[in-house]
XYZ file of C-alpha atoms in Angstrom:
668
model
C -39.662 7.157 14.043
C -42.417 9.704 13.522
C -43.774 9.962 9.961
C -43.842 13.757 10.233
C -41.922 16.308 12.279
C -42.795 19.993 12.576
C -39.695 22.113 12.915
C -39.483 25.290 14.939
C -36.750 27.895 15.038
C -35.321 26.470 18.246
C -34.994 23.033 16.604
C -32.938 24.478 13.757
C -30.743 26.311 16.250
C -30.195 23.193 18.354
C -29.160 21.168 15.322
C -26.581 23.715 14.191
C -25.272 24.182 17.738
C -24.455 20.463 17.901
C -22.295 20.815 14.788
C -20.738 23.953 16.254
C -19.712 22.076 19.396
C -17.862 19.552 17.238
C -15.885 21.988 15.073
C -14.992 24.302 17.966
C -12.591 21.650 19.234
C -10.289 22.344 16.300
C -11.108 25.989 15.506
C -8.482 28.699 15.402
C -4.712 28.622 15.705
C -4.957 27.123 19.202
C -7.382 24.387 18.139
C -6.493 20.723 18.348
C -7.131 17.721 16.168
C -10.226 15.548 16.353
C -9.880 11.782 16.623
C -12.546 9.593 15.015
C -12.778 5.820 15.310
C -14.685 3.923 12.657
C -16.633 0.713 13.226
C -13.773 -1.199 11.634
C -11.372 0.109 14.273
C -9.589 2.470 11.902
C -8.717 5.814 13.484
C -8.747 9.202 11.744
C -7.014 12.285 13.118
C -7.824 15.593 11.435
C -8.163 19.363 11.860
C -9.983 19.886 8.565
C -13.530 21.087 9.137
C -14.861 19.382 6.025
C -13.331 16.008 6.934
C -14.630 16.271 10.489
C -18.177 17.116 9.413
C -18.356 14.463 6.694
C -17.088 11.824 9.134
C -20.082 12.357 11.428
C -22.906 9.840 11.230
C -25.770 12.303 11.081
C -29.389 11.229 11.236
C -31.252 14.535 11.152
C -31.966 15.836 7.625
C -31.201 19.432 8.619
C -27.746 18.457 9.842
C -27.087 16.659 6.580
C -28.290 19.704 4.690
C -25.841 21.945 6.553
C -22.927 19.580 5.959
C -23.792 19.446 2.269
C -23.734 23.258 2.083
C -20.352 23.313 3.815
C -18.984 20.724 1.394
C -20.114 22.647 -1.664
C -18.583 25.844 -0.319
C -15.304 24.063 0.418
C -15.207 22.618 -3.101
C -15.205 26.168 -4.463
C -13.007 28.111 -2.055
C -11.123 25.338 -0.238
C -11.383 27.192 3.057
C -13.786 28.319 5.772
C -15.598 25.118 6.763
C -15.301 25.655 10.518
C -15.949 29.397 10.241
C -19.045 28.546 8.181
C -20.559 26.593 11.082
C -19.491 29.202 13.623
C -21.077 32.099 11.722
C -24.172 30.050 10.952
C -24.755 29.249 14.622
C -24.110 32.851 15.667
C -26.568 34.247 13.116
C -29.259 31.751 14.092
C -28.848 32.594 17.772
C -29.229 36.304 17.097
C -32.168 35.802 14.768
C -33.825 33.601 17.395
C -33.296 36.288 20.048
C -34.700 39.061 17.840
C -37.656 36.911 16.746
C -38.573 36.158 20.370
C -38.330 39.796 21.456
C -40.066 41.377 18.500
C -43.779 42.030 19.144
C -45.994 40.009 16.856
C -49.673 40.190 16.033
C -50.603 36.722 17.238
C -54.055 36.688 15.731
C -52.374 36.602 12.307
C -50.662 33.303 13.141
C -51.783 30.059 14.709
C -49.193 30.144 17.491
C -46.254 32.014 18.923
C -43.863 29.596 17.173
C -45.398 30.431 13.806
C -44.994 34.149 14.463
C -41.341 33.680 15.452
C -40.705 31.577 12.346
C -42.210 34.268 10.119
C -40.052 36.942 11.745
C -36.950 34.784 11.416
C -37.620 34.178 7.714
C -38.092 37.899 7.152
C -34.805 38.727 8.877
C -32.984 36.062 6.890
C -34.366 37.400 3.619
C -33.360 40.956 4.535
C -29.856 39.809 5.477
C -29.367 37.996 2.184
C -30.752 40.895 0.149
C -28.470 43.325 1.978
C -25.433 41.111 1.383
C -26.148 40.677 -2.322
C -26.657 44.388 -2.883
C -24.253 46.198 -0.590
C -21.798 43.845 1.098
C -19.269 43.861 -1.747
C -19.275 47.672 -1.692
C -18.571 47.774 2.027
C -15.739 45.265 1.757
C -14.155 47.051 -1.202
C -14.331 50.502 0.391
C -13.909 49.801 4.104
C -11.839 46.586 4.293
C -9.711 46.119 1.168
C -7.770 49.419 1.608
C -6.303 48.072 4.845
C -4.820 44.999 3.166
C -2.614 44.440 0.158
C -2.601 42.692 -3.207
C -0.553 39.552 -3.826
C -0.025 38.976 -7.536
C 0.564 35.745 -9.432
C 4.218 36.691 -9.889
C 4.559 36.975 -6.109
C 3.258 33.439 -5.591
C 5.452 31.868 -8.276
C 8.581 33.944 -7.591
C 11.788 31.933 -7.227
C 13.411 33.924 -4.434
C 11.653 33.734 -1.105
C 13.428 36.485 0.812
C 12.944 36.772 4.574
C 12.479 40.523 4.161
C 9.009 42.079 3.934
C 8.487 41.609 0.219
C 5.576 40.389 -1.849
C 7.099 36.924 -1.970
C 7.119 36.894 1.814
C 3.421 37.813 1.897
C 2.564 35.029 -0.546
C 4.340 32.624 1.781
C 2.421 34.035 4.748
C -0.879 33.520 2.963
C -0.164 29.833 2.361
C 1.562 29.255 5.697
C -1.393 30.600 7.667
C -3.722 28.400 5.612
C -1.709 25.240 6.310
C -1.315 26.247 9.945
C -5.044 25.792 10.547
C -5.049 22.481 8.671
C -1.823 20.664 9.502
C -0.306 22.536 12.420
C 2.563 24.953 12.819
C 5.502 22.571 12.440
C 5.496 22.012 8.682
C 3.370 24.916 7.399
C 6.376 26.846 6.027
C 7.767 23.764 4.303
C 4.426 22.911 2.683
C 3.809 26.494 1.577
C 7.236 26.588 -0.108
C 6.481 23.278 -1.802
C 3.132 24.610 -3.059
C 4.765 27.710 -4.542
C 7.403 25.544 -6.189
C 4.717 23.298 -7.672
C 2.856 26.259 -9.151
C 6.082 27.725 -10.464
C 6.736 24.547 -12.467
C 3.221 24.582 -13.900
C 3.324 28.280 -14.755
C 2.289 28.529 -18.398
C 3.592 31.404 -20.447
C 1.005 33.895 -21.720
C -1.746 32.272 -19.691
C -4.032 33.591 -16.970
C -3.250 32.592 -13.367
C -6.787 31.319 -12.912
C -6.300 28.951 -15.860
C -3.124 27.516 -14.352
C -4.685 27.054 -10.933
C -7.822 25.542 -12.451
C -5.694 23.100 -14.457
C -3.743 22.012 -11.370
C -6.960 21.650 -9.368
C -8.723 19.594 -12.046
C -5.735 17.288 -12.553
C -4.636 17.061 -8.930
C -5.583 13.342 -8.550
C -3.141 12.542 -11.364
C -0.514 15.042 -10.238
C 0.141 13.726 -6.725
C 1.345 10.417 -5.347
C 0.755 9.455 -1.687
C 3.626 7.633 0.021
C 3.080 6.010 3.425
C 5.582 5.455 6.193
C 7.613 8.657 5.800
C 7.411 12.071 7.509
C 5.841 14.924 5.605
C 9.249 16.617 5.338
C 10.174 13.935 2.782
C 7.560 15.262 0.350
C 9.076 16.570 -2.862
C 8.519 17.285 -6.548
C 9.400 14.805 -9.262
C 10.086 15.856 -12.829
C 7.490 14.811 -15.400
C 4.508 12.574 -14.642
C 4.221 9.577 -12.338
C 1.781 6.983 -13.659
C 0.438 4.925 -10.775
C 0.909 1.533 -12.440
C 3.855 -0.810 -12.996
C 5.196 -2.269 -16.225
C 3.375 -5.400 -17.406
C 6.395 -6.370 -19.549
C 10.112 -5.957 -18.822
C 11.229 -2.324 -18.931
C 14.141 -1.390 -21.170
C 16.827 1.100 -20.160
C 16.161 4.138 -22.352
C 17.599 6.965 -20.257
C 19.942 8.310 -22.926
C 17.620 8.415 -25.912
C 14.097 9.700 -26.631
C 11.221 7.295 -26.217
C 8.063 7.105 -28.309
C 4.799 6.022 -26.734
C 1.226 5.351 -27.849
C -1.935 5.441 -25.723
C -4.582 2.773 -26.336
C -8.051 3.170 -24.883
C -9.384 -0.315 -25.697
C -8.468 -3.958 -26.169
C -6.086 -4.652 -29.017
C -7.166 -8.275 -29.281
C -10.856 -7.399 -29.204
C -10.381 -4.969 -32.079
C -8.712 -7.698 -34.093
C -11.511 -10.176 -33.479
C -14.074 -7.605 -34.495
C -12.279 -7.047 -37.798
C -12.764 -10.657 -38.948
C -15.792 -12.700 -39.796
C -18.115 -13.624 -36.939
C -18.356 -17.342 -36.320
C -21.916 -18.638 -36.474
C -22.832 -21.516 -34.222
C -25.897 -23.604 -35.078
C -28.683 -24.595 -32.712
C -30.262 -27.898 -31.874
C -29.312 -30.784 -34.156
C -27.485 -28.535 -36.658
C -24.933 -27.714 -33.965
C -23.727 -31.325 -33.829
C -23.502 -31.574 -37.601
C -21.430 -28.377 -37.930
C -19.105 -29.263 -35.041
C -16.109 -30.248 -37.135
C -16.526 -27.235 -39.411
C -16.698 -24.877 -36.395
C -13.461 -26.223 -34.914
C -11.722 -25.736 -38.256
C -12.995 -22.130 -38.451
C -11.723 -21.341 -34.940
C -8.253 -22.606 -35.793
C -8.166 -20.589 -39.019
C -9.427 -17.452 -37.263
C -6.897 -17.786 -34.446
C -4.082 -17.986 -36.972
C -5.429 -14.956 -38.817
C -5.823 -13.032 -35.527
C -2.211 -13.734 -34.561
C -0.921 -12.621 -37.953
C -3.001 -9.431 -37.731
C -1.665 -8.666 -34.253
C 1.859 -9.170 -35.552
C 1.128 -6.643 -38.289
C 0.014 -4.093 -35.685
C 3.135 -4.646 -33.591
C 5.288 -4.367 -36.710
C 3.575 -1.103 -37.610
C 4.341 0.224 -34.137
C 7.990 -0.767 -34.497
C 8.131 1.005 -37.839
C 6.896 4.175 -36.133
C 9.577 3.763 -33.470
C 7.111 3.079 -30.641
C 8.636 1.328 -27.633
C 6.018 2.063 -24.921
C 2.329 1.092 -24.983
C 0.026 2.778 -22.445
C -3.320 1.061 -22.080
C -6.489 2.005 -20.232
C -7.509 -1.664 -19.924
C -5.806 -4.989 -19.309
C -4.571 -6.475 -22.564
C -4.585 -10.155 -23.505
C -1.658 -12.510 -22.991
C -1.048 -12.579 -26.761
C -0.551 -8.807 -26.832
C 1.880 -8.913 -23.906
C 3.824 -11.787 -25.441
C 4.231 -10.156 -28.851
C 5.095 -6.806 -27.235
C 7.806 -8.446 -25.118
C 9.247 -10.160 -28.194
C 9.330 -6.795 -29.980
C 11.052 -5.200 -26.919
C 8.088 -2.949 -26.170
C 7.029 -1.916 -22.662
C 3.329 -2.221 -21.796
C 1.605 -0.381 -18.948
C -1.946 -1.548 -18.276
C -5.029 -0.337 -16.383
C -4.064 3.345 -16.303
C -6.758 5.595 -14.880
C -8.691 7.972 -17.097
C -7.343 11.027 -15.247
C -3.738 9.986 -15.813
C -4.289 9.180 -19.482
C -6.027 12.507 -20.004
C -3.116 14.365 -18.372
C -0.596 12.397 -20.436
C -2.428 13.192 -23.659
C -2.613 16.881 -22.726
C 1.077 17.161 -21.888
C 2.294 15.121 -24.834
C -0.069 16.779 -27.300
C -1.141 13.451 -28.798
C -4.465 11.747 -29.421
C -5.225 8.348 -27.852
C -5.672 5.480 -30.304
C -9.227 4.232 -30.692
C -8.580 1.780 -33.526
C -5.280 -0.088 -33.630
C -5.523 -0.231 -37.434
C -5.501 3.579 -37.624
C -2.196 4.459 -35.898
C -0.653 7.625 -37.299
C 2.302 9.824 -36.301
C -0.111 12.214 -34.503
C -0.814 9.381 -32.066
C 2.854 8.942 -31.151
C 4.241 10.894 -28.171
C 7.943 11.646 -27.751
C 9.262 11.225 -24.199
C 12.590 12.150 -22.701
C 12.576 8.904 -20.716
C 10.245 6.187 -19.464
C 11.549 4.239 -16.472
C 10.382 2.717 -13.199
C 10.424 4.755 -10.000
C 10.214 3.378 -6.470
C 8.114 5.510 -4.094
C 7.735 3.887 -0.719
C 6.951 0.228 -1.246
C 5.321 0.721 -4.649
C 6.924 0.847 -8.059
C 5.399 3.163 -10.633
C 6.096 4.361 -14.170
C 7.969 7.644 -14.463
C 7.859 9.579 -17.746
C 9.231 12.962 -18.798
C 8.076 14.916 -21.817
C 10.265 16.150 -24.637
C 10.590 19.852 -25.582
C 8.275 21.262 -22.916
C 10.767 23.368 -20.939
C 10.167 26.354 -23.194
C 6.520 26.531 -22.098
C 6.573 25.033 -18.589
C 8.217 22.288 -16.568
C 5.634 19.639 -15.659
C 6.190 17.849 -12.366
C 4.399 15.535 -9.969
C 3.959 15.992 -6.247
C 5.027 13.241 -3.844
C 3.108 13.612 -0.552
C 4.462 11.655 2.381
C 2.801 10.805 5.664
C 3.150 8.360 8.554
C -0.145 6.646 7.789
C -2.972 6.555 5.285
C -5.128 9.051 7.166
C -2.341 11.597 7.601
C -1.236 11.305 3.987
C -4.776 11.771 2.748
C -5.163 14.770 5.044
C -2.005 16.360 3.609
C -3.214 15.759 0.053
C -6.589 17.358 0.798
C -4.829 20.349 2.350
C -2.708 20.774 -0.777
C -5.733 20.741 -3.070
C -7.714 23.065 -0.795
C -4.794 25.504 -0.884
C -4.946 25.470 -4.690
C -8.677 26.218 -4.526
C -8.071 29.011 -2.052
C -5.483 30.589 -4.351
C -7.862 30.162 -7.285
C -10.582 32.050 -5.421
C -8.086 34.697 -4.322
C -6.734 35.285 -7.814
C -10.219 35.803 -9.209
C -11.833 39.241 -8.862
C -14.780 39.484 -6.521
C -16.892 40.693 -9.430
C -18.353 44.093 -10.119
C -21.038 44.782 -12.690
C -21.563 48.080 -14.474
C -24.548 48.903 -12.264
C -22.550 48.182 -9.131
C -19.710 50.380 -10.335
C -22.056 53.279 -11.082
C -23.810 52.835 -7.746
C -20.482 52.830 -5.924
C -19.412 56.009 -7.703
C -22.626 57.750 -6.733
C -22.274 56.605 -3.132
C -18.718 57.889 -3.076
C -19.808 61.268 -4.409
C -22.631 61.368 -1.886
C -20.257 60.539 0.929
C -17.894 63.215 -0.312
C -20.653 65.820 -0.288
C -21.209 65.245 3.442
C -17.765 66.728 4.082
C -17.937 69.709 1.785
C -17.846 72.130 4.682
C -14.602 70.742 6.134
C -12.897 69.795 2.875
C -14.278 72.218 0.323
C -10.854 72.971 -1.091
C -10.084 69.260 -1.622
C -13.243 68.056 -3.292
C -11.780 67.709 -6.778
C -8.682 65.892 -5.613
C -10.721 63.591 -3.376
C -13.091 62.690 -6.191
C -10.258 61.800 -8.541
C -8.530 59.819 -5.803
C -11.715 57.910 -5.057
C -12.243 57.213 -8.734
C -8.729 55.817 -9.029
C -9.258 53.612 -6.009
C -12.574 52.261 -7.252
C -10.939 50.890 -10.370
C -8.551 48.697 -8.392
C -10.593 47.937 -5.274
C -11.889 44.599 -6.513
C -8.767 43.456 -8.294
C -7.716 39.846 -7.639
C -5.190 38.934 -4.999
C -6.602 40.984 -2.102
C -5.419 39.640 1.269
C -5.632 40.969 4.808
C -3.988 40.020 8.116
C -5.575 37.025 9.798
C -6.604 36.820 13.419
C -9.962 38.603 13.132
C -8.850 41.689 11.200
C -11.466 41.174 8.485
C -14.244 40.683 11.029
C -13.234 43.701 13.138
C -13.077 46.016 10.125
C -16.307 44.793 8.562
C -18.074 44.972 11.919
C -17.041 48.625 12.228
C -18.032 49.295 8.610
C -21.479 47.727 9.071
C -22.202 49.823 12.132
C -21.096 52.970 10.308
C -23.139 52.015 7.261
C -26.334 51.549 9.268
C -25.888 54.864 11.054
C -25.047 56.746 7.838
C -28.050 55.283 6.048
C -30.438 56.280 8.824
C -28.981 59.827 8.948
C -29.166 60.266 5.183
C -32.796 59.091 5.228
C -33.677 61.685 7.871
C -34.780 59.134 10.449
C -33.768 58.621 14.068
C -33.721 54.857 14.084
C -29.963 54.648 14.600
C -28.155 51.572 13.303
C -30.378 49.355 11.179
C -31.252 45.977 12.643
C -29.888 44.054 9.660
C -26.488 45.755 9.707
C -26.213 45.428 13.465
C -27.229 41.775 13.392
C -24.584 40.877 10.824
C -21.980 43.044 12.546
C -22.503 41.341 15.898
C -22.416 37.884 14.315
C -19.044 38.624 12.721
C -17.461 39.234 16.128
C -18.133 35.613 17.095
C -15.156 34.589 14.953
C -12.454 36.677 16.691
C -14.073 35.981 20.071
C -13.506 32.296 19.490
C -9.991 32.876 18.160
C -9.060 34.750 21.341
C -11.277 32.705 23.661
C -8.216 31.739 25.698
C -7.563 35.443 26.425
C -10.544 37.875 26.356
C -8.197 40.734 27.206
C -6.224 39.987 24.051
C -9.468 40.173 22.065
C -10.129 43.708 23.315
C -6.532 44.765 22.730
C -6.543 43.549 19.122
C -9.930 45.134 18.423
C -8.834 48.470 19.899
C -5.575 48.419 18.004
C -7.158 47.591 14.650
C -9.903 50.189 14.963
C -7.353 52.659 16.279
C -5.774 52.793 12.828
C -8.944 54.395 11.501
C -8.225 58.138 11.486
C -11.835 58.949 12.272
C -14.047 56.880 14.548
C -17.159 58.889 13.803
C -19.958 57.406 11.775
C -19.417 59.865 8.930
C -16.044 58.568 7.785
C -15.778 59.145 4.040
C -13.759 57.337 1.408
C -11.681 60.378 0.295
C -10.665 61.112 3.886
C -9.583 57.504 4.338
C -7.788 57.611 1.043
C -5.716 60.612 2.143
C -4.899 58.940 5.476
C -4.315 55.404 4.190
C -3.339 53.017 6.939
C -1.393 49.797 6.379
C -2.394 47.166 8.907
C 0.334 44.880 7.618
C 3.023 47.188 8.944
C 1.052 49.227 11.442
C 1.919 52.578 9.902
C 0.420 55.340 7.830
C 0.995 55.461 4.104
C 0.200 59.091 3.401
C 3.708 59.509 2.041
C 3.279 56.579 -0.339
C 0.235 57.103 -2.586
C -1.461 54.197 -4.296
C -0.235 53.161 -7.697
C -2.870 51.884 -10.106
C -5.248 51.212 -7.252
C -2.891 48.767 -5.482
C -1.409 48.975 -2.040
C 2.278 49.787 -1.972
C 4.286 47.039 -0.333
C 7.289 49.243 0.415
C 5.538 52.131 2.097
C 7.635 52.062 5.251
C 11.237 52.921 5.975
C 13.639 50.144 6.869
C 14.437 51.781 10.180
C 10.887 51.078 11.360
C 10.806 47.382 10.543
C 10.757 46.380 14.192
C 7.463 48.256 14.681
C 5.858 47.144 11.434
C 5.047 43.529 12.161
C 1.581 44.177 13.562
C -0.609 41.132 13.023
C 1.894 39.622 10.585
C 2.653 36.692 12.877
C -0.975 35.617 12.605
C -0.604 35.259 8.829
C -2.765 36.454 5.958
C -6.126 35.392 4.592
C -8.022 35.969 1.383
C -10.645 38.711 1.201
C -12.449 36.977 -1.678
C -12.766 33.757 0.330
C -14.181 35.709 3.267
C -16.691 37.464 1.041
C -17.903 34.225 -0.548
C -18.078 32.625 2.883
C -20.478 35.296 4.129
C -22.708 34.893 1.082
C -22.751 31.101 1.455
C -23.642 31.318 5.157
C -26.467 33.779 4.558
C -27.880 31.624 1.776
C -27.729 28.596 4.072
C -29.544 30.531 6.832
C -32.306 31.454 4.410
C -32.704 27.855 3.285
C -32.736 26.449 6.818
C -35.371 28.874 8.077
C -37.686 28.001 5.198
C -37.929 24.397 6.367
C -41.295 23.900 8.028
C -41.914 20.152 8.135
C -39.834 17.016 7.628
C -41.634 14.092 6.050
C -39.834 10.803 6.690
C -39.970 8.262 3.900
C -39.062 4.580 3.766
C -37.355 4.607 0.374
C -33.728 3.511 0.186
C -31.015 6.119 -0.206
C -29.168 5.434 -3.453
C -26.637 8.267 -3.433
C -25.341 10.593 -0.773
C -26.150 13.683 -2.817
C -29.887 12.907 -3.023
C -32.467 14.389 -0.687
C -32.448 12.692 2.680
C -36.038 13.667 3.369
C -38.940 15.322 1.650
C -38.980 18.818 3.085
C -42.051 21.018 2.936
C -41.045 24.611 2.316
C -42.886 27.851 2.926
C -42.181 31.425 2.034
C -42.370 32.045 -1.710
C -45.279 32.084 -4.111
C -43.881 29.224 -6.191
C -43.448 27.073 -3.110
C -46.991 27.852 -1.988
C -48.361 26.848 -5.391
C -46.403 23.584 -5.271
């Protein structure tokens, strides 16, 4: 292996293209699953982009860097791993083409490769700066109006009507997500199960993001994998399932409340620490004090047993019949607990104990001598439950139905790999909903800038709409307040990419006209716009004619194809891509899209793009930012220095990378 490797733009592109070739096998609704075989002979079948990329045994540091970026993005949004690689490869190809064609002053650089690398870094920096400053404005003004808003009440609604209601759209959002992960067969069933899970954990007077964040953080303790059953056997179980079995015989307490205490340490060790420490002599003194030491051990053992009996008696006086322990207790503790008819559950994970303490509202016991009523939890029942071939502890909490109904998720699968894949898909769906329910974010400066841009765009049409300027301004102002509200979704199947591509081309042309230049569409806007089309091209790769038909149909809903399309004009001629109809008769209410803008007689013609599902606008926006940041980081890599130090953790640097481009990096 070479001690040093100089990287050129073509090397970066080749590395990313290898990853692209892997994920393309499972990309899109027509994509298949990828089969991996480990050295141990174990097989893994998956359509998840993150699982596929992390399963690869990558040697090149750049490839590992890309996979790490994809993993971090997936941990936030739960979606877009395969699209991340696809957009990344498309952008790098276009940057490489532009860098090779652009004339460079070669005497400034040592070689042609250095000149191309400098041009590529400049383009990447301009792309990222453009995205951070103006991309959210374009999405809010040119993309969001063609979608709709799904609220938290829509996701957690009880009735899932087959009609075109908000509940139906919430189901479509989840079903399309699971379709790309687990296939079409069970996506509706899993989406219904996800909505039911969130409905049980719906806290009163709490923000949706808080509920989703709680479910995401506690998901390891909230789900139980069961092998050997089809996924259709997955269900919800009331209360909490603790993934341990009883260490002592379990009593039948189904018809009366149960009181439990959580211990975080060893009961016997606490008792030994409370007594005097035995001192053992050294050398010759040890033989002389032998008889005295044996007598002290016997006396201390008797005292320890009496003290443990006092603790058990104190627990009985408090009415405690269940002991939950984070560690394995001694045989003396189990024996005395069994004699006192107390159930003991040992070696409970920290996540499960934390969830139990949160739901029960109690504090775990640190010192067994300091047990108070605040440490005692009241349970509706505590009994064993058989899930598959394993027996666990099943508890239900008392007096929690007024706030919420806690439940656990049982995820079934034929094998370990499939069950784990289903569990990851469930948690990724929660992350996707969490990202969707959060606003995209708009600062005061962004809001003022958007208002000025809207007024400027309105002034371009004063000649044709002079009598509507006041109404248009007020309409635009109303729309701006709700444009970045949480819950924005849009039809899947390339709708987001088609609309943003059109908006970027219009934006570049409008900017050049307003500046008084004749440069046409700016290179940055055109580069990003062309890269976006790589996603729908791959979705419809099996039918290029279908790609053109969908693109023509989506852009055909725009009332004006000219490059001077203004926000007020679009606002007056609002188009609903969900139904494929105009909504001029149904004005916006509080900045939200009306879900019932069409007459029932036209339902047969209002299902445009609905069969392809829905996807989150916020997830798409964050995906673009993450890809552009990754492009900037990749193109700043100049040299890879290979070291011989051992890799301790996967998250550490896999190579020392020399960077160029900024003043701080040059000083380092």
